[in-house]
Short mmCIF file of C-alpha atoms in Angstrom, two decimals:
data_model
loop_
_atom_site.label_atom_id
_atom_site.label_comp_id
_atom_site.label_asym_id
_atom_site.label_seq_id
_atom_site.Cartn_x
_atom_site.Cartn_y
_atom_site.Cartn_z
CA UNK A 1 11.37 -21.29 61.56
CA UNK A 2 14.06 -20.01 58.91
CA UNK A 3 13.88 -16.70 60.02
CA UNK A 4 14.61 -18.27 63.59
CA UNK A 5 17.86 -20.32 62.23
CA UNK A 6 19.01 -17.34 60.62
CA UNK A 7 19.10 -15.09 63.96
CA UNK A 8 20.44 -17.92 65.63
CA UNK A 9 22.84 -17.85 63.18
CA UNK A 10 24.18 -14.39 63.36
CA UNK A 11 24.26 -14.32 67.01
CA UNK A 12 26.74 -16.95 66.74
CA UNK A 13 29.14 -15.07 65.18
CA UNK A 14 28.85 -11.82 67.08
CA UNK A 15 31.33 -12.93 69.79
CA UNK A 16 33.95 -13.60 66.72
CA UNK A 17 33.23 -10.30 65.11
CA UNK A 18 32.71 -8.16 68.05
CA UNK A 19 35.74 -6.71 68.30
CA UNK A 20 36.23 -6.16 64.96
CA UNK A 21 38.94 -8.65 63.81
CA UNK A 22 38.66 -13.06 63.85
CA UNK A 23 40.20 -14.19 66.85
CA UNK A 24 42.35 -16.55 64.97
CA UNK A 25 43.18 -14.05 62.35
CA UNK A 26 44.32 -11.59 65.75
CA UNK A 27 46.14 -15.07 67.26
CA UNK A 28 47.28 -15.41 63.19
CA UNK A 29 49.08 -12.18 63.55
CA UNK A 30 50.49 -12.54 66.67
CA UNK A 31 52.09 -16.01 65.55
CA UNK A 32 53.28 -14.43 62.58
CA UNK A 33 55.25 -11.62 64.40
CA UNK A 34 56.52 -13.88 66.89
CA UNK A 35 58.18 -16.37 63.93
CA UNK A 36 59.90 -13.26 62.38
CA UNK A 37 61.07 -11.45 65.34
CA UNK A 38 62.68 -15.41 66.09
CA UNK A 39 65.23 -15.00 62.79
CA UNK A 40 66.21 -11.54 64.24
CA UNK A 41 64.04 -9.74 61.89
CA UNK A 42 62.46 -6.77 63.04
CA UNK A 43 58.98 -6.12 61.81
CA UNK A 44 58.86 -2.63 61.63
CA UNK A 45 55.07 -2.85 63.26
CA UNK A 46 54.73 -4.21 66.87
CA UNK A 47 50.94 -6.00 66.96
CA UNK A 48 52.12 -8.17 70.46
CA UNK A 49 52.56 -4.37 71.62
CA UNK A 50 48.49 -3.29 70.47
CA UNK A 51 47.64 -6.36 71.81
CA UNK A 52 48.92 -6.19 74.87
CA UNK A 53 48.00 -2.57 75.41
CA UNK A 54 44.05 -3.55 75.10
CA UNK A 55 43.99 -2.62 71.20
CA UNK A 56 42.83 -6.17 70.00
CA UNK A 57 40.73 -5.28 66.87
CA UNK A 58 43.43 -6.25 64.42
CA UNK A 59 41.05 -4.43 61.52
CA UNK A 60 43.06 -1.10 62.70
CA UNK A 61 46.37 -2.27 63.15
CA UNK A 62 48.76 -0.52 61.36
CA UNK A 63 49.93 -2.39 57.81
CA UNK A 64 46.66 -4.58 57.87
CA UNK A 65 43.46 -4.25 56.40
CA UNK A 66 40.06 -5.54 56.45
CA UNK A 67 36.62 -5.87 54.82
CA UNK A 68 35.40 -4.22 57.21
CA UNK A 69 32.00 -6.02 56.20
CA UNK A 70 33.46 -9.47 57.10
CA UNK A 71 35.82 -8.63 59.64
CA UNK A 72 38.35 -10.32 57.22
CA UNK A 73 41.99 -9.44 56.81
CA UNK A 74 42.56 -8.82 52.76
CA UNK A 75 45.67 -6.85 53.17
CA UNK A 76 48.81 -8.07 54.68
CA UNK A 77 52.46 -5.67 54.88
CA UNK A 78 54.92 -7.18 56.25
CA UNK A 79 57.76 -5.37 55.41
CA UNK A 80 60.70 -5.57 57.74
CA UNK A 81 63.59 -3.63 59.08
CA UNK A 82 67.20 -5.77 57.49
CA UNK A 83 69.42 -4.25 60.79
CA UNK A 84 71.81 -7.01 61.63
CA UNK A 85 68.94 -10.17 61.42
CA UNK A 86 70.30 -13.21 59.62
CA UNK A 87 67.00 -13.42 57.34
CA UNK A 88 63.69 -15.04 57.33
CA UNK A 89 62.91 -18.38 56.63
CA UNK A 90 59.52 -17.94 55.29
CA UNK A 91 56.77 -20.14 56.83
CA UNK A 92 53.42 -20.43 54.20
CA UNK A 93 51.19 -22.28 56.96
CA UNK A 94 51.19 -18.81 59.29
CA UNK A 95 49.29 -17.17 56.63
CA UNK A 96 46.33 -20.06 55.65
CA UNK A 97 44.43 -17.98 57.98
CA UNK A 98 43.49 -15.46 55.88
CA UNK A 99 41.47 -17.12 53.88
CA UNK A 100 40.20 -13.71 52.22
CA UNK A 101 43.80 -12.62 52.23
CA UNK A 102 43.90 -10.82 48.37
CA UNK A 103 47.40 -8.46 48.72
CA UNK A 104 50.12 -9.86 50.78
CA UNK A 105 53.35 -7.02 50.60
CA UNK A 106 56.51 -8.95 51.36
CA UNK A 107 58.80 -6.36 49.86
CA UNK A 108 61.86 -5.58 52.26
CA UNK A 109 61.25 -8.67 54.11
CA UNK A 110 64.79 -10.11 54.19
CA UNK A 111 63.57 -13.46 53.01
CA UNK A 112 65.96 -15.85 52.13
CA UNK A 113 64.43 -19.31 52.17
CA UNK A 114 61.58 -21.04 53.43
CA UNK A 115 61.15 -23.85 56.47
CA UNK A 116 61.20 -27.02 54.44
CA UNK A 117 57.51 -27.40 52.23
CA UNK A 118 56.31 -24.52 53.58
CA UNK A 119 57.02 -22.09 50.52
CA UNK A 120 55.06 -19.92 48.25
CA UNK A 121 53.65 -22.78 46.67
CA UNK A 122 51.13 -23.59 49.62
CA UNK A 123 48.98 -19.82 49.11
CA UNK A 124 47.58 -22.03 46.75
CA UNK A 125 44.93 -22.19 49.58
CA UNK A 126 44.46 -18.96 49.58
CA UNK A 127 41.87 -18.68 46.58
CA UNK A 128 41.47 -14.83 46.88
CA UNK A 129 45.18 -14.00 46.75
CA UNK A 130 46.01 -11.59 44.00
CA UNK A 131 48.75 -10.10 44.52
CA UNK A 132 52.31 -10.38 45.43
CA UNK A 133 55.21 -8.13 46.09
CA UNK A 134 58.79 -9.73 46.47
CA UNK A 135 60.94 -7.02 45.80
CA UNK A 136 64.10 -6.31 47.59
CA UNK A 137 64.80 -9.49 48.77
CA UNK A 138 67.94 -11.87 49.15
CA UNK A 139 66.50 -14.36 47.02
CA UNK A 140 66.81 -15.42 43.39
CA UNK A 141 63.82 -14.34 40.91
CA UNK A 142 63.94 -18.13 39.59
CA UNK A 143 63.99 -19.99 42.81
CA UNK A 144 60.62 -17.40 43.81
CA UNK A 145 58.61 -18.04 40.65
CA UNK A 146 59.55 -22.10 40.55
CA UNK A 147 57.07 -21.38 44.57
CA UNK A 148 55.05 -19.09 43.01
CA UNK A 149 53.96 -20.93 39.72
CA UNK A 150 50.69 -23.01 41.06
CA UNK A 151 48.86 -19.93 42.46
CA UNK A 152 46.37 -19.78 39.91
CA UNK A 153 44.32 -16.53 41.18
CA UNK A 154 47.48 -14.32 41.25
CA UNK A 155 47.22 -11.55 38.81
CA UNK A 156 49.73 -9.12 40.00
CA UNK A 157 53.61 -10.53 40.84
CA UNK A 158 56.08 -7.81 41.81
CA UNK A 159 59.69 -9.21 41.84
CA UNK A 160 63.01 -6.89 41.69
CA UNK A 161 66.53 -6.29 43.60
CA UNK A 162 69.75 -5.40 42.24
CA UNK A 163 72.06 -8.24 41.65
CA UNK A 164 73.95 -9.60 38.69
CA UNK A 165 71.95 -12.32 36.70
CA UNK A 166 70.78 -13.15 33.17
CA UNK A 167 67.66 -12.61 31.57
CA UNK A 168 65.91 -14.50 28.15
CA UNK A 169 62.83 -14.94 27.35
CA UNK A 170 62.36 -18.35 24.60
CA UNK A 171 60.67 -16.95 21.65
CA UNK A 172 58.66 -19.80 21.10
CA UNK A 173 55.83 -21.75 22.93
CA UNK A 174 57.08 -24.60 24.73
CA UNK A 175 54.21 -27.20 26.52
CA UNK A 176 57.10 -28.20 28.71
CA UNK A 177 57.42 -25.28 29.85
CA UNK A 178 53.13 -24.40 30.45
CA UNK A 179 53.34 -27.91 32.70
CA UNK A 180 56.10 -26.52 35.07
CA UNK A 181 54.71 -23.02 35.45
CA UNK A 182 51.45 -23.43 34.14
CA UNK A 183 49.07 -22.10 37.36
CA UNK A 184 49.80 -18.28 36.74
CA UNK A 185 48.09 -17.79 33.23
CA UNK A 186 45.49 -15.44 35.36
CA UNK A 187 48.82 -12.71 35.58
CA UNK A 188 47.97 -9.67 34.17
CA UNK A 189 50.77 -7.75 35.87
CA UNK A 190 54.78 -8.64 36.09
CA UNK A 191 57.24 -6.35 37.30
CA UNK A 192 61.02 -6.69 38.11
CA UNK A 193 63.92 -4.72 38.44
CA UNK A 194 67.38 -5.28 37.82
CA UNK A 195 67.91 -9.31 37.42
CA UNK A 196 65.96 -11.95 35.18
CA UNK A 197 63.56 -14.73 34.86
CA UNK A 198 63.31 -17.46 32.59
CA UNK A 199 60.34 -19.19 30.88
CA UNK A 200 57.60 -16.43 31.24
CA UNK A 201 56.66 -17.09 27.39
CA UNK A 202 53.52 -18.78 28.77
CA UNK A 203 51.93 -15.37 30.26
CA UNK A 204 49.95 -14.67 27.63
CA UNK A 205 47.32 -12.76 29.59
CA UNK A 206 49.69 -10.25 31.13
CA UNK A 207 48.60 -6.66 30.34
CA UNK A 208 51.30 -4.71 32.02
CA UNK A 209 54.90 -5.95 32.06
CA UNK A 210 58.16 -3.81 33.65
CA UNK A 211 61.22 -4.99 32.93
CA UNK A 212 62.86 -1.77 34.18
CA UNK A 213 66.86 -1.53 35.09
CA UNK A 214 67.83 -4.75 33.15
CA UNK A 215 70.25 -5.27 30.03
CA UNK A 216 68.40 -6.06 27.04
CA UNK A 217 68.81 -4.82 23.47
CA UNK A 218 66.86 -3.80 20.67
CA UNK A 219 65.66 -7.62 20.28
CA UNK A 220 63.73 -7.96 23.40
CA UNK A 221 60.98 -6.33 21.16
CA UNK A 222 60.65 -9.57 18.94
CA UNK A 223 60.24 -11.86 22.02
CA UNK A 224 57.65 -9.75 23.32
CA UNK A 225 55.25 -10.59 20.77
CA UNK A 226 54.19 -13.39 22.62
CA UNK A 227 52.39 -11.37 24.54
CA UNK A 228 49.55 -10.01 22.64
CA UNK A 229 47.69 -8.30 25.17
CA UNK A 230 50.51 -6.02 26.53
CA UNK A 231 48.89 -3.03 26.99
CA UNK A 232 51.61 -0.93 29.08
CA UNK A 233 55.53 -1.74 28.74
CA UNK A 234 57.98 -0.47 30.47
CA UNK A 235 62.06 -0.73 29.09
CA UNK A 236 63.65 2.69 30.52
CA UNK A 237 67.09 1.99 31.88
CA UNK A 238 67.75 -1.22 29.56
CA UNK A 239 70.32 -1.19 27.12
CA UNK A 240 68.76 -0.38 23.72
CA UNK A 241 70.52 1.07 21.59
CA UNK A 242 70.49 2.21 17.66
CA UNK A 243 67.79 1.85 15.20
CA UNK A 244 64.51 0.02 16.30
CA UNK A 245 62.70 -2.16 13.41
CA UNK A 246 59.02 -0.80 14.03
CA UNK A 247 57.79 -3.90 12.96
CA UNK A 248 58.08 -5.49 16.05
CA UNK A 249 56.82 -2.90 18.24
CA UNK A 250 53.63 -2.99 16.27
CA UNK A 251 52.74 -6.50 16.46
CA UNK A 252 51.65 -5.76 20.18
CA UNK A 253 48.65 -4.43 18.60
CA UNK A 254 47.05 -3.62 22.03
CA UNK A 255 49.79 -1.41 23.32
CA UNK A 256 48.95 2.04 24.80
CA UNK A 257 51.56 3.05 26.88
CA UNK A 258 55.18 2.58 26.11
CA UNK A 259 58.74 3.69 28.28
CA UNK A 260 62.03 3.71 26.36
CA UNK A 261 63.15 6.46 28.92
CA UNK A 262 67.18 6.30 29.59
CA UNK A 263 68.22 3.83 26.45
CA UNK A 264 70.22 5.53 23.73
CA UNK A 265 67.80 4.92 20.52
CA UNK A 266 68.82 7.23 17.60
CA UNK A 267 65.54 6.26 15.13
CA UNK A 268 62.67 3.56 14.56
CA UNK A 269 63.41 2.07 11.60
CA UNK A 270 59.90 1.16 9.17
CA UNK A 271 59.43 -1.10 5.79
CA UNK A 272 57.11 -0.30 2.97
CA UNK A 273 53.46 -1.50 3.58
CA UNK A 274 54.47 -1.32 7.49
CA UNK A 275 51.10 -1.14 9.60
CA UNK A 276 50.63 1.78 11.51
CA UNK A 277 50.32 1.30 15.58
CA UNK A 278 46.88 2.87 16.09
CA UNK A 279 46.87 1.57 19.96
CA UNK A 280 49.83 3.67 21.35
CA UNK A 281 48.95 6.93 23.22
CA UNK A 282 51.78 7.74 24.87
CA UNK A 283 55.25 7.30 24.38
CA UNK A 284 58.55 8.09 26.41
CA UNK A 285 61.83 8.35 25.19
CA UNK A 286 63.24 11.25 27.22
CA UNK A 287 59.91 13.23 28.04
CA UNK A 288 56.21 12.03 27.25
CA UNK A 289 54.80 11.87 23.72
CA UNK A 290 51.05 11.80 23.74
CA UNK A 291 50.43 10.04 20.35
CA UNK A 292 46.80 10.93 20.07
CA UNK A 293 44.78 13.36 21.54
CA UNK A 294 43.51 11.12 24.13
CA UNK A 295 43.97 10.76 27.54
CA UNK A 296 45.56 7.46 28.36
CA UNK A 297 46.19 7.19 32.87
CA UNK A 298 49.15 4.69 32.98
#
């Protein structure tokens, strides 16, 4: 009788699957399209056009993927062409569903706001979502990660665009500060170029951190020890300059892989009874410095 229930079961779903793609993850898509090509956005993908041609399993649509197992869209690139549009307002509810949704690529996308409590904050419900990628878009970095902060199973965040704003990070632990952005302690990866966030003091987990293209100095390195399990940093392009006090650069005992490519650094700078940085493989100044014989893949 089980086996029975279980055959029943999965020829239930074969009309869903058939074609490859969920119906309402195909519907999903076309929805989505349809809001951004409304700001005057151009997607620079046309799924109404596969669609209407016959082509309806989404799984091979160009700048989606699927497990191809489930039928499930886990990939999602929505990059868009800028032209003349007037931006996107982004809308969170035309993406709940995908619930196995784990990248979602948003660089380029001309964002500059969402529709009224439908930001970032609502992929919450997306419980497989890993990673995203903000770059390149109209939008400050603070008014992003305020959204962004309660997605707890994010572990890669990819922010950057060129405009003019500060960056600090507080050198000491602040609670206040773990109850407004407390949901991202899962990041392992942070990246942004060329502006600044505040408060990132409680991403203690984070393993690789670029802070490429920005303006610090030679004391970035003693805020960075609050991050003890940096294991790749990259600073070319900043602004640091001098002599560099080794002692800070050692305290991120777990670092392998560090960039100092395009600063102007004339020595680092070590005290008696100074540890030595046994972690560090590989590091760049103006070419690559393997530090040990080891191979180290960055």
């Amino acid at each position: 009788m089980g086996n029975i229930k279980f055959l029943m079961l999965v020829f239930s779903l074969i009309p869903i699957v058939a074609n490859g793609c969920w119906e309402e993850e195909r519907s999903a898509l076309l929805e989505l399209q349809a809001n951004i090509v409304s700001s005057n956005v151009d997607l620079l993908v046309d799924w109404a056009g596969y669609n209407a041609n016959g082509f309806i399993d989404c799984c091979f649509w160009k700048k989606v993927k699927c497990n191809l197992a489930t039928g499930r869209v886990i990939k999602l690139d929505l990059e868009t062409d800028f032209g003349t549009g007037d931006g996107w307002r982004f809308n969170a509810s035309l993406l709940l569903p995908f619930k196995s949704l784990q990248v979602l690529l948003l660089s380029y996308g001309n964002i500059i706001g969402w529709t009224k409590n439908e930001g970032f904050s609502k992929l919450r419900q997306l419980p497989n979502l890993k990673e995203v990628d903000l770059q390149y878009n109209p939008i400050h970095p603070k008014v992003l990660l305020s959204s962004l902060c309660s997605i707890s199973s994010l572990e890669v965040l990819k922010l950057g665009v060129d405009v003019d704003t500060s960056f600090s990070i507080p050198t000491t632990y602040n609670t206040s500060m773990s109850k407004k952005c407390g949901g991202l302690t899962n990041l392992r990866q942070l990246k942004f170029r060329g502006y600044g966030i505040n408060d990132i003091n409680i991403l203690c987990a984070l393993e690789k951190l670029s802070l490429y293209d920005n303006n610090f100095n030679s004391t970035i390195f003693s805020s960075l020890k609050i991050f003890p399990s940096l294991k790749r940093l990259n600073l070319a392009a900043n602004e640091i300059n001098g002599n560099i006090e080794m002692n800070d650069i050692i305290a991120l005992s777990n670092l392998k892989y560090l960039d100092l490519w395009n600063n102007n650094i004339e020595s680092f700078v070590t005290t008696k009874g100074s540890k030595r940085m046994s972690s560090l493989r590989y590091l760049l100044l103006e070419v690559l410095i393997p530090t040990r014989a080891e191979s180290y893949n960055p």
